[in-house]
Amino acid sequence: MITYEYPFNERIRTLLRLEDLFEKTAYFAQSDGQHEHHAALVTLFEILEAAGRADLKMDLIQELERQRQTLLAFRNNPDISEEALSGALYEIEQSSAALLGMSGKIGQYLRDNDWLMSIKSRAAIPGGVCEFDLPSYHWWLHRSVEVRRTALEAWSKPLFALRDASAIVLRLLRSSGHPQTHTAVNGQFQLNLGGTSAQMVRVSLSANEAAVPEVSANKYFLNIRFTKPPVNELKARGCERDVEFDLTFCNL
């Protein structure tokens, strides 16, 4: 199955972007090549931009506290595993403490590093990090794999509290919904939501299904148009056949 997620508000949109960027940074940092480590560093700069919203940290702390209070209500419930509940509460409490321990603006230690910021500014220019533009960066890329990876870990680690908190919130959000199977007749599907409180919708379909959902939605109305994948096509074309898919509404 392939799942496409469509957030209904800017906060969830930011968390999804951060999740994607943290995964890419970790993937590239684990590799050995210079190009992969360059990609890891550039993606770290993207995290810095995506996390730049002033109230992001407080939003996460408040959401974690709200989820902690919700879970506490399940104490002594015979239908709930006490061990699993305690583990979830511990994870939330540890994540909240780590966020509270982050001082100042998110990623300020990176902004205070003039050398990294010079790379960041040049990286925004096509071909701007060639050796004649940034000879000191060219020198760093020729250090040993261990030296480069250690530096990437040091630059990334202070942001792990943000990564872990985002992961908890998104995991709780995704697990809140229950999929229902629908059919898009001639590739079109519409649904009146009547003012739903959902924060995200997930569309899942078979990986063998040659159809891509284009979602437009607000709390009152959902529209999904399935298009053919753009293989040897100049532009997207709508599917002129029925497409079966699972639809999940998620809300914290």
Short mmCIF file of C-alpha atoms in Angstrom, two decimals:
data_model
loop_
_atom_site.label_atom_id
_atom_site.label_comp_id
_atom_site.label_asym_id
_atom_site.label_seq_id
_atom_site.Cartn_x
_atom_site.Cartn_y
_atom_site.Cartn_z
CA MET A 1 0.00 0.00 0.00
CA ILE A 2 1.01 3.61 -0.61
CA THR A 3 -0.36 6.21 1.82
CA TYR A 4 -0.76 9.90 0.99
CA GLU A 5 -1.30 12.30 3.89
CA TYR A 6 -3.05 15.65 3.63
CA PRO A 7 -2.83 17.96 6.68
CA PHE A 8 -5.69 20.34 7.44
CA ASN A 9 -3.64 22.98 9.29
CA GLU A 10 -0.21 24.57 9.30
CA ARG A 11 0.94 22.92 12.53
CA ILE A 12 0.50 19.37 11.21
CA ARG A 13 1.99 20.44 7.88
CA THR A 14 5.12 21.62 9.70
CA LEU A 15 5.42 18.38 11.69
CA LEU A 16 5.14 16.28 8.52
CA ARG A 17 7.84 18.35 6.84
CA LEU A 18 10.12 17.99 9.86
CA GLU A 19 9.57 14.22 9.94
CA ASP A 20 10.57 13.95 6.28
CA LEU A 21 13.65 16.14 6.74
CA PHE A 22 14.88 14.34 9.87
CA GLU A 23 14.56 10.98 8.08
CA LYS A 24 16.57 12.27 5.12
CA THR A 25 19.27 13.79 7.32
CA ALA A 26 19.70 10.51 9.22
CA TYR A 27 19.80 8.50 6.00
CA PHE A 28 22.45 10.65 4.33
CA ALA A 29 24.55 10.99 7.51
CA GLN A 30 24.78 7.20 7.84
CA SER A 31 26.38 6.94 4.40
CA ASP A 32 30.11 7.40 3.81
CA GLY A 33 30.27 9.58 0.70
CA GLN A 34 31.03 13.27 0.45
CA HIS A 35 27.91 13.94 -1.60
CA GLU A 36 25.72 12.15 0.95
CA HIS A 37 27.20 14.15 3.82
CA HIS A 38 26.69 17.35 1.86
CA ALA A 39 23.04 16.34 1.36
CA ALA A 40 22.74 15.66 5.12
CA LEU A 41 24.06 19.13 5.96
CA VAL A 42 21.83 20.89 3.41
CA THR A 43 18.81 19.00 4.77
CA LEU A 44 19.79 20.09 8.28
CA PHE A 45 19.62 23.69 7.05
CA GLU A 46 16.11 22.94 5.77
CA ILE A 47 15.16 21.69 9.24
CA LEU A 48 16.42 24.98 10.62
CA GLU A 49 14.08 26.87 8.30
CA ALA A 50 11.09 24.57 8.82
CA ALA A 51 11.43 24.79 12.61
CA GLY A 52 11.81 28.55 12.61
CA ARG A 53 8.24 29.22 13.78
CA ALA A 54 8.53 30.93 17.16
CA ASP A 55 5.70 29.02 18.87
CA LEU A 56 6.53 25.53 17.55
CA LYS A 57 8.26 24.36 20.73
CA MET A 58 5.45 25.59 22.99
CA ASP A 59 2.84 24.04 20.69
CA LEU A 60 4.53 20.66 21.03
CA ILE A 61 4.89 20.96 24.81
CA GLN A 62 1.19 21.84 25.17
CA GLU A 63 0.11 18.99 22.88
CA LEU A 64 2.24 16.47 24.77
CA GLU A 65 0.76 17.64 28.06
CA ARG A 66 -2.74 17.32 26.65
CA GLN A 67 -2.00 13.77 25.53
CA ARG A 68 -0.48 12.96 28.93
CA GLN A 69 -3.65 14.09 30.68
CA THR A 70 -5.74 12.00 28.29
CA LEU A 71 -3.65 8.90 28.98
CA LEU A 72 -3.76 9.45 32.75
CA ALA A 73 -7.54 9.04 32.58
CA PHE A 74 -6.98 5.40 31.56
CA ARG A 75 -5.20 4.54 34.81
CA ASN A 76 -6.69 1.46 36.51
CA ASN A 77 -8.75 0.65 33.40
CA PRO A 78 -8.86 -3.18 33.19
CA ASP A 79 -9.03 -3.02 29.38
CA ILE A 80 -5.76 -1.10 29.13
CA SER A 81 -2.32 -2.62 29.62
CA GLU A 82 -0.79 -0.83 32.60
CA GLU A 83 2.69 -1.57 31.31
CA ALA A 84 1.97 -0.09 27.86
CA LEU A 85 0.28 2.93 29.46
CA SER A 86 3.22 3.57 31.77
CA GLY A 87 5.63 3.28 28.84
CA ALA A 88 3.66 5.80 26.78
CA LEU A 89 3.46 8.24 29.70
CA TYR A 90 7.18 7.90 30.37
CA GLU A 91 8.00 8.59 26.71
CA ILE A 92 5.81 11.72 26.68
CA GLU A 93 7.25 13.01 29.96
CA GLN A 94 10.84 12.47 28.77
CA SER A 95 10.11 14.22 25.49
CA SER A 96 8.49 17.18 27.24
CA ALA A 97 11.45 17.51 29.58
CA ALA A 98 13.85 17.47 26.62
CA LEU A 99 11.88 20.21 24.86
CA LEU A 100 11.85 22.33 28.01
CA GLY A 101 15.61 21.86 28.17
CA MET A 102 16.06 23.49 24.76
CA SER A 103 17.12 27.05 25.52
CA GLY A 104 16.58 30.00 23.22
CA LYS A 105 15.40 29.88 19.64
CA ILE A 106 15.36 26.48 17.96
CA GLY A 107 18.68 25.93 16.17
CA GLN A 108 20.26 29.17 17.38
CA TYR A 109 23.58 27.36 17.94
CA LEU A 110 23.67 26.70 14.18
CA ARG A 111 22.87 30.32 13.35
CA ASP A 112 25.73 31.41 15.63
CA ASN A 113 28.20 29.33 13.60
CA ASP A 114 29.44 31.74 10.92
CA TRP A 115 31.14 28.97 8.95
CA LEU A 116 27.93 26.90 8.70
CA MET A 117 25.88 29.96 7.82
CA SER A 118 28.30 30.80 5.00
CA ILE A 119 27.69 27.31 3.60
CA LYS A 120 23.94 27.71 4.08
CA SER A 121 23.85 30.99 2.14
CA ARG A 122 25.93 29.56 -0.71
CA ALA A 123 23.89 26.33 -0.80
CA ALA A 124 20.83 28.37 -1.80
CA ILE A 125 22.63 29.33 -5.04
CA PRO A 126 22.71 26.74 -7.87
CA GLY A 127 26.24 25.34 -7.85
CA GLY A 128 27.14 27.76 -5.08
CA VAL A 129 29.21 25.32 -3.00
CA CYS A 130 31.91 24.57 -5.54
CA GLU A 131 35.43 24.43 -4.16
CA PHE A 132 36.33 27.87 -5.59
CA ASP A 133 33.38 29.39 -3.67
CA LEU A 134 33.95 27.59 -0.36
CA PRO A 135 37.50 26.19 -0.16
CA SER A 136 37.23 25.56 3.61
CA TYR A 137 34.10 23.47 3.03
CA HIS A 138 35.91 21.61 0.24
CA TRP A 139 38.66 20.84 2.77
CA TRP A 140 36.09 19.58 5.32
CA LEU A 141 34.50 17.27 2.76
CA HIS A 142 37.93 15.65 2.33
CA ARG A 143 38.24 14.80 6.02
CA SER A 144 37.76 11.18 7.05
CA VAL A 145 34.27 9.68 7.14
CA GLU A 146 34.43 9.47 10.94
CA VAL A 147 35.32 13.16 11.31
CA ARG A 148 32.49 14.26 9.02
CA ARG A 149 29.92 11.96 10.61
CA THR A 150 30.91 13.06 14.13
CA ALA A 151 30.44 16.69 13.11
CA LEU A 152 27.04 15.99 11.53
CA GLU A 153 25.92 14.21 14.69
CA ALA A 154 27.07 17.11 16.86
CA TRP A 155 25.16 19.60 14.70
CA SER A 156 22.03 17.45 14.60
CA LYS A 157 21.81 16.13 18.17
CA PRO A 158 20.49 19.33 19.85
CA LEU A 159 17.47 19.10 17.54
CA PHE A 160 16.60 15.52 18.48
CA ALA A 161 14.19 16.71 21.19
CA LEU A 162 12.18 18.39 18.45
CA ARG A 163 12.40 15.27 16.26
CA ASP A 164 11.24 12.94 19.05
CA ALA A 165 8.35 15.17 20.16
CA SER A 166 7.13 15.52 16.56
CA ALA A 167 7.32 11.75 16.12
CA ILE A 168 5.17 11.14 19.22
CA VAL A 169 2.50 13.62 18.13
CA LEU A 170 2.36 12.24 14.60
CA ARG A 171 2.21 8.65 15.86
CA LEU A 172 -0.72 9.49 18.12
CA LEU A 173 -2.41 11.38 15.30
CA ARG A 174 -2.07 8.53 12.80
CA SER A 175 -3.30 5.93 15.29
CA SER A 176 -6.43 7.96 16.08
CA GLY A 177 -8.18 7.18 12.79
CA HIS A 178 -9.93 4.10 11.43
CA PRO A 179 -9.71 3.44 7.67
CA GLN A 180 -12.84 3.03 5.59
CA THR A 181 -12.89 1.68 2.05
CA HIS A 182 -14.36 3.88 -0.70
CA THR A 183 -14.52 3.88 -4.48
CA ALA A 184 -13.77 6.90 -6.62
CA VAL A 185 -16.16 6.57 -9.57
CA ASN A 186 -14.33 7.53 -12.77
CA GLY A 187 -11.47 8.72 -10.58
CA GLN A 188 -13.56 11.29 -8.69
CA PHE A 189 -14.58 11.27 -5.02
CA GLN A 190 -16.36 13.93 -2.98
CA LEU A 191 -17.48 13.97 0.62
CA ASN A 192 -19.39 16.52 2.70
CA LEU A 193 -17.57 16.76 6.04
CA GLY A 194 -20.04 19.05 7.79
CA GLY A 195 -17.44 20.94 9.81
CA THR A 196 -15.18 18.05 10.83
CA SER A 197 -12.54 18.51 13.53
CA ALA A 198 -10.09 16.24 11.70
CA GLN A 199 -6.51 17.50 11.45
CA MET A 200 -5.33 15.17 8.71
CA VAL A 201 -6.73 12.78 6.13
CA ARG A 202 -4.87 9.69 4.87
CA VAL A 203 -5.53 8.13 1.46
CA SER A 204 -4.17 4.60 0.98
CA LEU A 205 -4.27 2.47 -2.13
CA SER A 206 -2.47 -0.50 -3.61
CA ALA A 207 1.10 0.14 -4.75
CA ASN A 208 0.15 -1.60 -8.00
CA GLU A 209 -2.65 0.90 -8.63
CA ALA A 210 -1.54 3.36 -11.31
CA ALA A 211 -3.38 6.30 -9.76
CA VAL A 212 -2.23 9.34 -7.77
CA PRO A 213 -4.67 11.24 -5.51
CA GLU A 214 -4.91 15.01 -5.70
CA VAL A 215 -6.61 16.14 -2.49
CA SER A 216 -8.30 19.44 -1.75
CA ALA A 217 -10.11 19.78 1.53
CA ASN A 218 -11.24 21.92 4.43
CA LYS A 219 -13.38 21.10 7.44
CA TYR A 220 -16.56 21.23 5.34
CA PHE A 221 -15.71 19.45 2.12
CA LEU A 222 -13.29 16.85 0.74
CA ASN A 223 -12.52 16.34 -2.94
CA ILE A 224 -10.16 13.69 -4.30
CA ARG A 225 -9.25 13.47 -7.98
CA PHE A 226 -7.18 10.50 -9.07
CA THR A 227 -4.78 11.11 -11.93
CA LYS A 228 -2.59 8.83 -14.00
CA PRO A 229 1.10 8.84 -13.03
CA PRO A 230 3.04 11.27 -15.27
CA VAL A 231 4.93 8.60 -17.21
CA ASN A 232 5.64 9.83 -20.76
CA GLU A 233 2.89 12.42 -20.20
CA LEU A 234 3.23 16.18 -20.61
CA LYS A 235 0.66 16.83 -17.92
CA ALA A 236 -1.47 14.94 -15.42
CA ARG A 237 -4.53 13.25 -16.85
CA GLY A 238 -7.51 12.11 -14.82
CA CYS A 239 -8.26 8.43 -14.32
CA GLU A 240 -11.33 7.47 -16.29
CA ARG A 241 -12.01 4.35 -14.26
CA ASP A 242 -13.08 3.41 -10.74
CA VAL A 243 -10.35 3.49 -8.09
CA GLU A 244 -10.71 1.71 -4.73
CA PHE A 245 -8.93 3.27 -1.76
CA ASP A 246 -8.94 3.53 2.04
CA LEU A 247 -9.76 6.85 3.66
CA THR A 248 -8.76 7.69 7.23
CA PHE A 249 -9.60 10.87 9.17
CA CYS A 250 -7.17 11.58 12.02
CA ASN A 251 -7.64 13.90 14.98
CA LEU A 252 -5.76 14.35 18.24
#
